Each structure stands twice: as C-alpha cells, then as structure tokens.
mmCIF file of C-alpha atoms in Angstrom:
data_model
loop_
_atom_site.group_PDB
_atom_site.id
_atom_site.type_symbol
_atom_site.label_atom_id
_atom_site.label_comp_id
_atom_site.label_asym_id
_atom_site.label_seq_id
_atom_site.Cartn_x
_atom_site.Cartn_y
_atom_site.Cartn_z
ATOM 1 C CA MET A 1455 0.000 0.000 0.000
ATOM 2 C CA ARG A 1456 2.995 2.289 0.515
ATOM 3 C CA ASP A 1457 3.803 2.189 -3.234
ATOM 4 C CA LEU A 1458 0.311 2.907 -4.549
ATOM 5 C CA PRO A 1459 -0.302 6.105 -6.553
ATOM 6 C CA ILE A 1460 -1.314 9.012 -4.332
ATOM 7 C CA GLU A 1461 -4.617 9.379 -6.225
ATOM 8 C CA LEU A 1462 -5.584 5.766 -5.432
ATOM 9 C CA ILE A 1463 -4.505 6.115 -1.808
ATOM 10 C CA THR A 1464 -6.708 9.195 -1.480
ATOM 11 C CA ILE A 1465 -9.730 7.265 -2.781
ATOM 12 C CA ILE A 1466 -9.082 4.345 -0.407
ATOM 13 C CA LEU A 1467 -8.684 6.613 2.603
ATOM 14 C CA GLN A 1468 -12.058 8.222 1.980
ATOM 15 C CA ASP A 1469 -13.677 5.096 3.457
ATOM 16 C CA VAL A 1470 -11.699 5.354 6.705
ATOM 17 C CA SER A 1471 -13.599 7.265 9.389
ATOM 18 C CA ALA A 1472 -12.579 5.933 12.822
ATOM 19 C CA THR A 1473 -10.082 8.254 14.515
ATOM 20 C CA VAL A 1474 -7.960 5.388 15.804
ATOM 21 C CA ASP A 1475 -7.613 4.023 12.230
ATOM 22 C CA LEU A 1476 -6.746 7.462 10.879
ATOM 23 C CA LEU A 1477 -4.003 7.848 13.493
ATOM 24 C CA HIS A 1478 -2.543 4.415 12.717
ATOM 25 C CA LEU A 1479 -2.482 5.063 8.982
ATOM 26 C CA ARG A 1480 -1.069 8.539 9.550
ATOM 27 C CA SER A 1481 2.003 6.994 11.178
ATOM 28 C CA LEU A 1482 2.947 4.940 8.080
ATOM 29 C CA ASN A 1483 4.913 7.616 6.238
ATOM 30 C CA ARG A 1484 5.050 11.297 5.338
ATOM 31 C CA SER A 1485 2.501 11.077 2.520
ATOM 32 C CA TYR A 1486 -0.095 9.447 4.749
ATOM 33 C CA ARG A 1487 0.612 11.969 7.481
ATOM 34 C CA GLU A 1488 0.024 14.886 5.141
ATOM 35 C CA LEU A 1489 -3.162 13.360 3.781
ATOM 36 C CA LEU A 1490 -4.711 12.304 7.080
ATOM 37 C CA THR A 1491 -3.644 14.946 9.598
ATOM 38 C CA PRO A 1492 -6.485 17.353 8.662
ATOM 39 C CA ARG A 1493 -9.095 14.607 9.078
ATOM 40 C CA ALA A 1494 -7.595 13.010 12.185
ATOM 41 C CA PHE A 1495 -7.512 16.299 14.102
ATOM 42 C CA ASN A 1496 -10.603 17.975 12.682
ATOM 43 C CA LYS A 1497 -12.682 16.812 15.660
ATOM 44 C CA LEU A 1498 -11.088 16.152 19.041
ATOM 45 C CA HIS A 1499 -12.720 13.995 21.710
ATOM 46 C CA ILE A 1500 -11.567 14.822 25.242
ATOM 47 C CA LYS A 1501 -12.326 12.227 27.899
ATOM 48 C CA ASN A 1502 -13.012 13.137 31.509
ATOM 49 C CA SER A 1503 -9.553 12.177 32.664
ATOM 50 C CA ILE A 1504 -6.263 13.890 33.514
ATOM 51 C CA GLN A 1505 -4.355 12.073 30.771
ATOM 52 C CA SER A 1506 -6.833 13.091 28.081
ATOM 53 C CA ALA A 1507 -6.708 16.741 29.195
ATOM 54 C CA GLN A 1508 -2.908 16.657 29.025
ATOM 55 C CA ASN A 1509 -3.018 15.148 25.533
ATOM 56 C CA PHE A 1510 -5.369 17.934 24.459
ATOM 57 C CA ARG A 1511 -2.913 20.557 25.694
ATOM 58 C CA GLN A 1512 -0.120 18.925 23.668
ATOM 59 C CA ILE A 1513 -2.223 19.135 20.495
ATOM 60 C CA ILE A 1514 -3.017 22.785 21.201
ATOM 61 C CA GLY A 1515 0.696 23.455 21.584
ATOM 62 C CA ALA A 1516 1.572 21.862 18.249
ATOM 63 C CA ALA A 1517 0.910 24.434 15.522
ATOM 64 C CA ASN A 1518 0.902 21.814 12.754
ATOM 65 C CA LEU A 1519 -1.948 19.969 14.536
ATOM 66 C CA SER A 1520 -3.971 22.765 16.176
ATOM 67 C CA LEU A 1521 -4.395 24.374 12.759
ATOM 68 C CA HIS A 1522 -6.819 21.596 11.757
ATOM 69 C CA VAL A 1523 -9.062 21.507 14.852
ATOM 70 C CA ARG A 1524 -12.613 22.667 14.078
ATOM 71 C CA GLU A 1525 -14.580 20.959 16.855
ATOM 72 C CA VAL A 1526 -13.834 19.904 20.436
ATOM 73 C CA VAL A 1527 -16.107 17.424 22.232
ATOM 74 C CA TYR A 1528 -15.709 16.845 25.964
ATOM 75 C CA ASP A 1529 -16.728 13.542 27.594
ATOM 76 C CA SER A 1530 -18.946 12.087 24.890
ATOM 77 C CA ARG A 1531 -20.461 8.755 25.968
ATOM 78 C CA ASP A 1532 -22.280 6.879 23.238
ATOM 79 C CA ASN A 1533 -25.679 5.386 24.088
ATOM 80 C CA GLU A 1534 -25.375 6.267 27.783
ATOM 81 C CA ARG A 1535 -28.417 7.697 29.511
ATOM 82 C CA PHE A 1536 -27.759 10.456 32.011
ATOM 83 C CA ARG A 1537 -28.419 9.197 35.529
ATOM 84 C CA LEU A 1538 -27.331 10.774 38.774
ATOM 85 C CA PRO A 1539 -25.684 8.184 41.076
ATOM 86 C CA SER A 1540 -27.392 7.048 44.264
ATOM 87 C CA ASP A 1541 -24.048 6.671 46.051
ATOM 88 C CA ASN A 1542 -21.536 9.521 45.957
ATOM 89 C CA VAL A 1543 -17.984 9.633 47.217
ATOM 90 C CA ASP A 1544 -15.878 12.421 48.620
ATOM 91 C CA SER A 1545 -13.420 12.677 45.748
ATOM 92 C CA ALA A 1546 -11.962 16.094 46.527
ATOM 93 C CA ASP A 1547 -8.281 15.363 45.810
ATOM 94 C CA ALA A 1548 -8.831 13.532 42.543
ATOM 95 C CA VAL A 1549 -11.405 16.058 41.301
ATOM 96 C CA SER A 1550 -9.189 18.997 42.181
ATOM 97 C CA GLU A 1551 -6.339 17.707 40.043
ATOM 98 C CA LEU A 1552 -8.683 16.858 37.187
ATOM 99 C CA GLU A 1553 -10.263 20.315 37.293
ATOM 100 C CA GLU A 1554 -6.857 21.985 37.136
ATOM 101 C CA GLU A 1555 -5.855 20.045 34.023
ATOM 102 C CA LEU A 1556 -9.212 20.626 32.328
ATOM 103 C CA THR A 1557 -9.088 24.347 33.106
ATOM 104 C CA ASN A 1558 -5.638 24.718 31.579
ATOM 105 C CA ALA A 1559 -6.724 22.733 28.542
ATOM 106 C CA PHE A 1560 -9.960 24.555 27.743
ATOM 107 C CA CYS A 1561 -8.535 27.996 28.421
ATOM 108 C CA GLY A 1562 -6.173 27.148 25.587
ATOM 109 C CA ILE A 1563 -8.859 27.047 22.877
ATOM 110 C CA THR A 1564 -7.754 30.568 21.971
ATOM 111 C CA ALA A 1565 -4.731 28.927 20.340
ATOM 112 C CA LEU A 1566 -6.978 26.992 17.931
ATOM 113 C CA PRO A 1567 -7.182 29.352 14.933
ATOM 114 C CA ARG A 1568 -10.033 27.525 13.165
ATOM 115 C CA ILE A 1569 -12.147 26.310 16.085
ATOM 116 C CA GLU A 1570 -15.864 26.503 15.292
ATOM 117 C CA SER A 1571 -17.686 24.351 17.823
ATOM 118 C CA VAL A 1572 -17.313 23.166 21.422
ATOM 119 C CA VAL A 1573 -19.526 20.494 22.994
ATOM 120 C CA LEU A 1574 -19.389 19.966 26.775
ATOM 121 C CA ASN A 1575 -21.064 16.847 28.165
ATOM 122 C CA PHE A 1576 -21.282 16.661 31.947
ATOM 123 C CA TRP A 1577 -21.515 13.280 33.642
ATOM 124 C CA PRO A 1578 -21.447 12.775 37.438
ATOM 125 C CA SER A 1579 -18.405 10.517 37.287
ATOM 126 C CA PHE A 1580 -14.845 10.500 36.008
ATOM 127 C CA PHE A 1581 -12.067 8.019 35.312
ATOM 128 C CA CYS A 1582 -9.424 7.901 38.040
ATOM 129 C CA HIS A 1583 -6.062 7.064 36.472
ATOM 130 C CA GLU A 1584 -4.479 5.913 39.741
ATOM 131 C CA SER A 1585 -7.180 3.412 40.683
ATOM 132 C CA GLY A 1586 -8.181 2.559 37.138
ATOM 133 C CA ARG A 1587 -11.870 2.854 37.953
ATOM 134 C CA GLU A 1588 -14.771 5.193 37.446
ATOM 135 C CA VAL A 1589 -15.482 7.444 40.427
ATOM 136 C CA CYS A 1590 -18.951 8.842 41.164
ATOM 137 C CA GLU A 1591 -19.062 12.443 42.348
ATOM 138 C CA ASN A 1592 -21.170 14.070 45.012
ATOM 139 C CA PRO A 1593 -23.400 17.021 43.977
ATOM 140 C CA PHE A 1594 -20.952 19.689 45.125
ATOM 141 C CA TRP A 1595 -18.018 18.428 43.043
ATOM 142 C CA PHE A 1596 -20.154 17.734 39.995
ATOM 143 C CA ILE A 1597 -21.525 21.299 39.987
ATOM 144 C CA ASN A 1598 -18.093 22.707 40.783
ATOM 145 C CA ARG A 1599 -16.492 20.892 37.836
ATOM 146 C CA GLN A 1600 -19.262 22.178 35.600
ATOM 147 C CA LEU A 1601 -18.593 25.725 36.830
ATOM 148 C CA THR A 1602 -14.848 25.328 36.275
ATOM 149 C CA LEU A 1603 -15.197 24.226 32.658
ATOM 150 C CA LEU A 1604 -17.824 26.825 31.818
ATOM 151 C CA HIS A 1605 -15.557 29.525 33.220
ATOM 152 C CA ALA A 1606 -12.613 28.251 31.158
ATOM 153 C CA ILE A 1607 -14.656 28.137 27.943
ATOM 154 C CA HIS A 1608 -16.004 31.653 28.409
ATOM 155 C CA HIS A 1609 -12.496 32.877 29.090
ATOM 156 C CA GLY A 1610 -11.405 31.357 25.807
ATOM 157 C CA MET A 1611 -14.407 32.799 23.960
ATOM 158 C CA LYS A 1612 -13.132 36.339 24.536
ATOM 159 C CA THR A 1613 -10.693 35.910 21.658
ATOM 160 C CA SER A 1614 -11.806 32.620 20.086
ATOM 161 C CA ARG A 1615 -13.488 32.226 16.699
ATOM 162 C CA MET A 1616 -15.887 29.522 17.883
ATOM 163 C CA THR A 1617 -19.484 30.081 16.809
ATOM 164 C CA THR A 1618 -21.304 27.108 18.336
ATOM 165 C CA LEU A 1619 -21.524 26.034 21.983
ATOM 166 C CA SER A 1620 -23.460 22.971 23.167
ATOM 167 C CA LEU A 1621 -23.846 22.192 26.877
ATOM 168 C CA ASN A 1622 -25.382 18.880 27.954
ATOM 169 C CA ASN A 1623 -26.508 17.632 31.381
ATOM 170 C CA VAL A 1624 -26.180 21.054 32.988
ATOM 171 C CA ILE A 1625 -27.440 21.957 36.454
ATOM 172 C CA LEU A 1626 -28.411 25.596 36.089
ATOM 173 C CA PRO A 1627 -27.471 28.196 38.718
ATOM 174 C CA THR A 1628 -30.179 30.433 40.194
ATOM 175 C CA THR A 1629 -28.478 33.533 38.787
ATOM 176 C CA SER A 1630 -26.184 34.155 35.839
ATOM 177 C CA TYR A 1631 -22.482 33.628 36.343
ATOM 178 C CA ASP A 1632 -20.470 36.858 36.134
ATOM 179 C CA PHE A 1633 -18.204 35.400 33.452
ATOM 180 C CA VAL A 1634 -21.295 34.759 31.284
ATOM 181 C CA SER A 1635 -23.023 38.116 31.766
ATOM 182 C CA SER A 1636 -19.782 40.057 31.263
ATOM 183 C CA LEU A 1637 -19.045 38.526 27.852
ATOM 184 C CA THR A 1638 -20.788 41.287 25.928
ATOM 185 C CA ASP A 1639 -19.043 40.497 22.638
ATOM 186 C CA SER A 1640 -19.994 36.847 22.437
ATOM 187 C CA PRO A 1641 -18.878 35.207 19.159
ATOM 188 C CA LEU A 1642 -21.686 32.637 19.271
ATOM 189 C CA LEU A 1643 -24.155 32.139 16.450
ATOM 190 C CA HIS A 1644 -25.690 29.024 18.007
ATOM 191 C CA ILE A 1645 -26.118 27.874 21.600
ATOM 192 C CA SER A 1646 -27.714 24.680 22.896
ATOM 193 C CA VAL A 1647 -28.309 23.979 26.589
ATOM 194 C CA SER A 1648 -29.602 20.622 27.828
ATOM 195 C CA VAL A 1649 -30.467 20.766 31.535
ATOM 196 C CA VAL A 1650 -30.931 18.177 34.272
ATOM 197 C CA SER A 1651 -34.640 17.900 35.105
ATOM 198 C CA ASN A 1652 -36.229 19.234 38.276
ATOM 199 C CA ALA A 1653 -36.966 15.752 39.574
ATOM 200 C CA ASP A 1654 -33.419 14.436 39.100
ATOM 201 C CA VAL A 1655 -31.812 17.471 40.716
ATOM 202 C CA SER A 1656 -34.158 17.437 43.725
ATOM 203 C CA THR A 1657 -33.719 13.718 44.363
ATOM 204 C CA TRP A 1658 -29.933 13.795 44.057
ATOM 205 C CA SER A 1659 -29.259 16.987 46.003
ATOM 206 C CA ALA A 1660 -32.092 16.615 48.545
ATOM 207 C CA SER A 1661 -33.029 20.221 47.775
ATOM 208 C CA ASN A 1662 -35.842 21.894 45.859
ATOM 209 C CA ASP A 1663 -33.901 25.144 45.562
ATOM 210 C CA ILE A 1664 -31.423 24.141 42.832
ATOM 211 C CA ASN A 1665 -33.640 25.014 39.900
ATOM 212 C CA GLY A 1666 -31.793 27.789 38.143
ATOM 213 C CA SER A 1667 -32.905 30.279 35.536
ATOM 214 C CA LEU A 1668 -33.192 29.154 31.917
ATOM 215 C CA GLY A 1669 -31.314 32.328 31.038
ATOM 216 C CA ALA A 1670 -28.375 31.634 33.347
ATOM 217 C CA LEU A 1671 -26.088 30.470 30.528
ATOM 218 C CA LEU A 1672 -27.468 32.535 27.668
ATOM 219 C CA PRO A 1673 -25.057 35.175 26.352
ATOM 220 C CA PRO A 1674 -25.945 38.827 26.984
ATOM 221 C CA SER A 1675 -28.093 40.488 24.338
ATOM 222 C CA ASN A 1676 -26.133 40.780 21.098
ATOM 223 C CA PRO A 1677 -26.714 41.070 17.341
ATOM 224 C CA THR A 1678 -24.983 37.811 16.346
ATOM 225 C CA LEU A 1679 -26.875 34.930 17.999
ATOM 226 C CA LYS A 1680 -29.105 33.123 15.467
ATOM 227 C CA SER A 1681 -30.362 29.982 17.189
ATOM 228 C CA ILE A 1682 -31.143 28.786 20.716
ATOM 229 C CA VAL A 1683 -31.987 25.300 21.969
ATOM 230 C CA LEU A 1684 -33.227 24.827 25.554
ATOM 231 C CA ARG A 1685 -33.906 21.180 26.439
ATOM 232 C CA SER A 1686 -34.657 19.029 29.449
ATOM 233 C CA PRO A 1687 -34.640 15.559 27.843
ATOM 234 C CA GLN A 1688 -35.012 13.520 31.055
ATOM 235 C CA GLY A 1689 -38.108 15.288 32.375
ATOM 236 C CA ALA A 1690 -39.896 18.566 32.986
ATOM 237 C CA TYR A 1691 -38.041 21.753 33.867
ATOM 238 C CA HIS A 1692 -39.519 24.796 35.546
ATOM 239 C CA SER A 1693 -37.848 27.554 37.518
ATOM 240 C CA LEU A 1694 -39.373 30.468 39.370
ATOM 241 C CA ALA A 1695 -35.917 32.044 39.155
ATOM 242 C CA THR A 1696 -36.092 32.344 35.368
ATOM 243 C CA ARG A 1697 -35.573 35.943 34.278
ATOM 244 C CA LEU A 1698 -35.543 36.421 30.514
ATOM 245 C CA SER A 1699 -36.646 40.056 30.244
ATOM 246 C CA SER A 1700 -33.106 41.348 29.645
ATOM 247 C CA PHE A 1701 -32.385 39.026 26.713
ATOM 248 C CA TYR A 1702 -32.959 40.181 23.162
ATOM 249 C CA TYR A 1703 -31.219 38.896 20.042
ATOM 250 C CA PRO A 1704 -32.146 40.901 16.926
ATOM 251 C CA SER A 1705 -30.797 38.162 14.610
ATOM 252 C CA LEU A 1706 -32.518 35.186 16.307
ATOM 253 C CA GLU A 1707 -34.081 32.911 13.682
ATOM 254 C CA SER A 1708 -34.599 29.563 15.415
ATOM 255 C CA LEU A 1709 -35.772 28.556 18.903
ATOM 256 C CA VAL A 1710 -36.243 24.997 20.193
ATOM 257 C CA LEU A 1711 -37.854 24.207 23.566
ATOM 258 C CA GLU A 1712 -38.184 20.693 24.992
ATOM 259 C CA ASN A 1713 -39.878 19.729 28.274
ATOM 260 C CA ILE A 1714 -39.967 23.369 29.363
ATOM 261 C CA ILE A 1715 -42.849 24.421 31.616
ATOM 262 C CA PHE A 1716 -44.471 27.770 30.875
ATOM 263 C CA ASP A 1717 -45.521 30.017 33.748
ATOM 264 C CA HIS A 1718 -49.216 30.264 34.611
ATOM 265 C CA THR A 1719 -49.277 34.016 34.067
ATOM 266 C CA PRO A 1720 -47.357 35.582 31.177
ATOM 267 C CA SER A 1721 -44.683 38.044 32.241
ATOM 268 C CA PHE A 1722 -41.744 39.873 30.679
ATOM 269 C CA ASP A 1723 -39.422 37.372 32.388
ATOM 270 C CA GLY A 1724 -41.219 34.317 31.009
ATOM 271 C CA VAL A 1725 -40.695 32.093 27.974
ATOM 272 C CA GLU A 1726 -43.892 33.191 26.243
ATOM 273 C CA GLU A 1727 -42.829 36.835 26.181
ATOM 274 C CA PHE A 1728 -39.273 35.865 25.204
ATOM 275 C CA VAL A 1729 -40.678 34.263 22.054
ATOM 276 C CA LEU A 1730 -42.761 37.329 21.205
ATOM 277 C CA ARG A 1731 -39.808 39.642 21.779
ATOM 278 C CA HIS A 1732 -38.230 38.060 18.697
ATOM 279 C CA LYS A 1733 -41.306 38.156 16.488
ATOM 280 C CA ASP A 1734 -39.611 40.244 13.801
ATOM 281 C CA THR A 1735 -36.814 37.741 13.108
ATOM 282 C CA LEU A 1736 -37.963 34.329 14.364
ATOM 283 C CA ARG A 1737 -38.406 31.942 11.427
ATOM 284 C CA ARG A 1738 -38.519 28.553 13.122
ATOM 285 C CA LEU A 1739 -40.135 27.584 16.431
ATOM 286 C CA GLU A 1740 -40.157 24.059 17.854
ATOM 287 C CA LEU A 1741 -41.890 22.902 21.036
ATOM 288 C CA GLN A 1742 -41.533 19.322 22.252
ATOM 289 C CA SER A 1743 -43.318 18.023 25.377
ATOM 290 C CA CYS A 1744 -43.782 21.495 26.846
ATOM 291 C CA ALA A 1745 -46.467 22.205 29.465
ATOM 292 C CA CYS A 1746 -48.356 25.009 31.163
ATOM 293 C CA TYR A 1747 -48.023 25.292 34.932
ATOM 294 C CA VAL A 1748 -51.197 25.407 37.035
ATOM 295 C CA PRO A 1749 -50.671 26.581 40.655
ATOM 296 C CA ASP A 1750 -53.380 24.332 42.119
ATOM 297 C CA PRO A 1751 -56.371 22.252 40.977
ATOM 298 C CA ALA A 1752 -58.804 25.045 41.869
ATOM 299 C CA THR A 1753 -57.075 27.617 39.667
ATOM 300 C CA ILE A 1754 -58.544 28.331 36.256
ATOM 301 C CA ILE A 1755 -55.968 27.161 33.749
ATOM 302 C CA ARG A 1756 -54.522 29.412 31.097
ATOM 303 C CA GLN A 1757 -55.107 27.386 27.987
ATOM 304 C CA TRP A 1758 -52.598 26.637 25.292
ATOM 305 C CA SER A 1759 -55.196 27.933 22.863
ATOM 306 C CA ALA A 1760 -54.624 31.435 24.276
ATOM 307 C CA ILE A 1761 -50.901 31.095 23.592
ATOM 308 C CA TRP A 1762 -51.428 29.743 20.060
ATOM 309 C CA GLN A 1763 -53.853 32.538 19.205
ATOM 310 C CA ARG A 1764 -51.556 35.213 20.585
ATOM 311 C CA TRP A 1765 -48.512 33.864 18.766
ATOM 312 C CA ALA A 1766 -50.486 33.418 15.544
ATOM 313 C CA ALA A 1767 -51.394 37.095 15.636
ATOM 314 C CA GLU A 1768 -47.909 38.392 16.370
ATOM 315 C CA LEU A 1769 -45.312 35.944 15.024
ATOM 316 C CA THR A 1770 -45.735 37.174 11.477
ATOM 317 C CA SER A 1771 -42.216 36.232 10.338
ATOM 318 C CA LEU A 1772 -42.551 32.568 11.339
ATOM 319 C CA THR A 1773 -42.222 30.113 8.448
ATOM 320 C CA GLU A 1774 -41.958 26.813 10.366
ATOM 321 C CA LEU A 1775 -43.724 25.602 13.505
ATOM 322 C CA VAL A 1776 -42.963 22.144 14.890
ATOM 323 C CA VAL A 1777 -45.293 20.944 17.662
ATOM 324 C CA ASN A 1778 -46.542 17.440 18.370
ATOM 325 C CA ASN A 1779 -50.295 17.751 18.782
ATOM 326 C CA SER A 1780 -50.358 15.571 21.898
ATOM 327 C CA ASP A 1781 -47.411 17.263 23.589
ATOM 328 C CA CYS A 1782 -48.899 20.454 24.999
ATOM 329 C CA ARG A 1783 -50.319 19.655 28.410
ATOM 330 C CA TYR A 1784 -50.957 21.043 31.907
ATOM 331 C CA VAL A 1785 -49.081 20.195 35.096
ATOM 332 C CA LEU A 1786 -49.362 20.718 38.833
ATOM 333 C CA PHE A 1787 -46.555 20.702 41.366
ATOM 334 C CA ASP A 1788 -46.650 18.027 44.063
ATOM 335 C CA ALA A 1789 -44.178 18.399 46.934
ATOM 336 C CA ASP A 1790 -43.431 14.666 46.956
ATOM 337 C CA ARG A 1791 -43.705 13.740 43.282
ATOM 338 C CA GLY A 1792 -42.640 16.941 41.546
ATOM 339 C CA TYR A 1793 -44.504 18.066 38.421
ATOM 340 C CA ILE A 1794 -47.444 15.808 37.650
ATOM 341 C CA PRO A 1795 -50.163 15.891 34.964
ATOM 342 C CA HIS A 1796 -53.262 17.922 35.778
ATOM 343 C CA GLY A 1797 -55.866 15.151 35.687
ATOM 344 C CA GLU A 1798 -58.975 17.318 35.859
ATOM 345 C CA VAL A 1799 -58.697 19.146 32.549
ATOM 346 C CA ASN A 1800 -61.891 18.926 30.509
ATOM 347 C CA THR A 1801 -61.717 17.251 27.111
ATOM 348 C CA SER A 1802 -63.128 20.388 25.491
ATOM 349 C CA VAL A 1803 -60.005 22.275 26.614
ATOM 350 C CA TYR A 1804 -57.732 19.939 24.668
ATOM 351 C CA GLU A 1805 -60.042 20.129 21.662
ATOM 352 C CA ASP A 1806 -59.916 23.921 21.785
ATOM 353 C CA ASP A 1807 -56.120 23.827 22.115
ATOM 354 C CA LEU A 1808 -55.762 21.507 19.144
ATOM 355 C CA SER A 1809 -58.096 23.607 17.004
ATOM 356 C CA SER A 1810 -56.155 26.815 17.728
ATOM 357 C CA LEU A 1811 -52.840 25.065 17.002
ATOM 358 C CA GLN A 1812 -54.117 23.764 13.672
ATOM 359 C CA VAL A 1813 -55.265 27.262 12.685
ATOM 360 C CA PHE A 1814 -51.828 28.600 13.649
ATOM 361 C CA LYS A 1815 -50.090 25.974 11.519
ATOM 362 C CA TYR A 1816 -52.434 26.544 8.610
ATOM 363 C CA ASN A 1817 -51.788 30.269 8.586
ATOM 364 C CA ILE A 1818 -48.031 29.697 8.575
ATOM 365 C CA ALA A 1819 -48.315 27.176 5.739
ATOM 366 C CA ALA A 1820 -50.489 29.580 3.792
ATOM 367 C CA GLY A 1821 -48.120 32.455 4.424
ATOM 368 C CA GLN A 1822 -50.895 34.470 6.019
ATOM 369 C CA VAL A 1823 -51.095 36.480 9.205
ATOM 370 C CA ALA A 1824 -53.638 35.143 11.663
ATOM 371 C CA VAL A 1825 -56.171 37.643 12.918
ATOM 372 C CA VAL A 1826 -57.568 36.662 16.303
#
C-alpha cells in the first residue's frame, strides 16, 4: 500500500472514518501523514480524565496539529443515559487535580485558529487514572467541575473564533455567572443547553432550591446569535428564578424548547414573552413536550389555545412551527412527586387547544397572518 499512486490512496482513505484508524495510517509515512492529519484532528474527543486533558494541551501546543481543529467534544459517551448516582464519594483530591488540568486545557482554545464548535457533556463521574476505575461524584463536586469548565470556555471565547456552543446535562445556577453576563461580545451564532430535570436534581441533592434560571447560561443580548436550543430531555423543567426580560437577540431565527414548563401568568421574564420579543426575526419555532403550569387544581388554567392565538397574531415572520399535537399539556406541582399531569382538565379544553394550534399551523403554511 505504501507504493500505490497518491490518487488511489486518497480514494481508499475516503472510506476510513474511525479516529484510531486514521491515526494508525497517519504513522505509516510522510505522505499518509500529510493526507490524514487534517481529518484526524478535525474533531477532538476529550475524555473526563487527567491524561486526556494533558493530551489535548499537547495538540493545542503543536501548531501543525492545532491548525486543523474545528470541533472539540468533551466527555462524549455513546448510548449512555444520564443518571445521577445514588451513592456519591468524597473525591476532593482527585477532582481537584482533574479540574486543574481541564481548566488549563480549555482555556487554551484561543490557540486553535479555526475552532468553530465546542460540545461539553457533563456526567457525574470521572475516570481515576491511579485506581483505574470510574469514580462517582457528590453534587458539590459535579456542579463545581461544571462551573470550572464553563468559566474556562467563556475565558477562551473572549478571543476565540468559535461560533457554536453545546452544553449537555447542565445543572443551572439560580443567577447568571459573572463570566457569562460580562461577555458582551460573544462570538456565538448558536447555543444549545440541555439541563438536568427538576426531579433528578431534587432527588440527588435533597433540595428543591437548585432550579436555576433558563437564562443563566445565555449570552448577553447581542446582534450575532441566530439559534437557541433549551432542552430538558429527562423530564420537565420549571424555575421560578427564570428571568428572561433582559435578553434580546435581533438576529434570532430559530428557537427549540423541549420539556420546558411555561408560567401560569405571562410576564416579561417568562418564555412566552421571550418568544414574542423576537417576532420580527424568528423563522422557526419548535416545542416538544412542553407544558403550562397550574398553581393548584382550583385555579382556572390558562389554555394553550390562548398562547397559540396570541402567537399566531404576532409571530408574522414565522415560516416553520414544529409541535406534536399531543405534547402540549398542563401540570401541577406536588411536593413529593414533583410536576405531575393535571388530571382534571376537561376534554373540550384539549379540543380547543388543538383547534387553535391547527389554525396557527395553517396560517403559517399559507403564508398568512392570523387575525384573532
């Protein structure tokens, strides 16, 4: 294979995708190295270990390698469902060393001249090199490691060219971090935040107070951000601490919400008003498994139909609406069970909701403005 024409080698190598295979082939000779280096280092996977963080720093320090890095993915675990551990250990020493290495590594993204995307996946465990086993973290160290990496990334974003940031399995703080709110010249075009559900956080931390604002990790208002994804894939998320009134992105085109609970009464700080604030630019809106909060069974619910009708009248720039007809529901809060379905909603309410949603969708498809 060493003596094959370079054109034929190039065709053969197109079918090689696994990073480990690319690295092996790259070591054969100079020709292979020149051909495969851009592909092998285009996307870097950083494991949650000290050794992996150190390897990342070495790549950053090598100009011939760092030049090719476009995406960095931290702690990706294929086909693993996020689950907070029932037993936690006091892993202060090991975590402290890991955090130091990760901080130094991710602060160095400024040295990656072509970086476009960073994906941070947070799992409540890490690989301990000394013991050779996976160590489960207690809530304090898990949240602290999350804070450390977020701080490092935002430090790097001050001069980085990255345009996309994805954060998965995040426990949101009750207020915005200073390093987030102070980054007034955010380079981001796209941000995706996947949060840990209310139920998981409460059970693990034994506290109902760790339900931070959905806006805690959003960049300050700026003219560059084009898309936002806010998800809670493992269950419902609602926070009385959410304050969205200060956020406005005049270039926002796409918004995705999953398992997010809307407040009972619309307010400038709520999600409903946040959507309307971007009515002039929003082109795509997606809602998956979202719900309306009802304070107690005796309270008259604010129907989804009212939201659909209001949005239909004002979201005149919208060209795509994605909503599963059976997704929009109503929930109550139970001190023991968390957010539960409101079981006393009349069938006519759901029929009214569905009818208003269908009218909304029809008007978008027809390119017309709904008049309600």
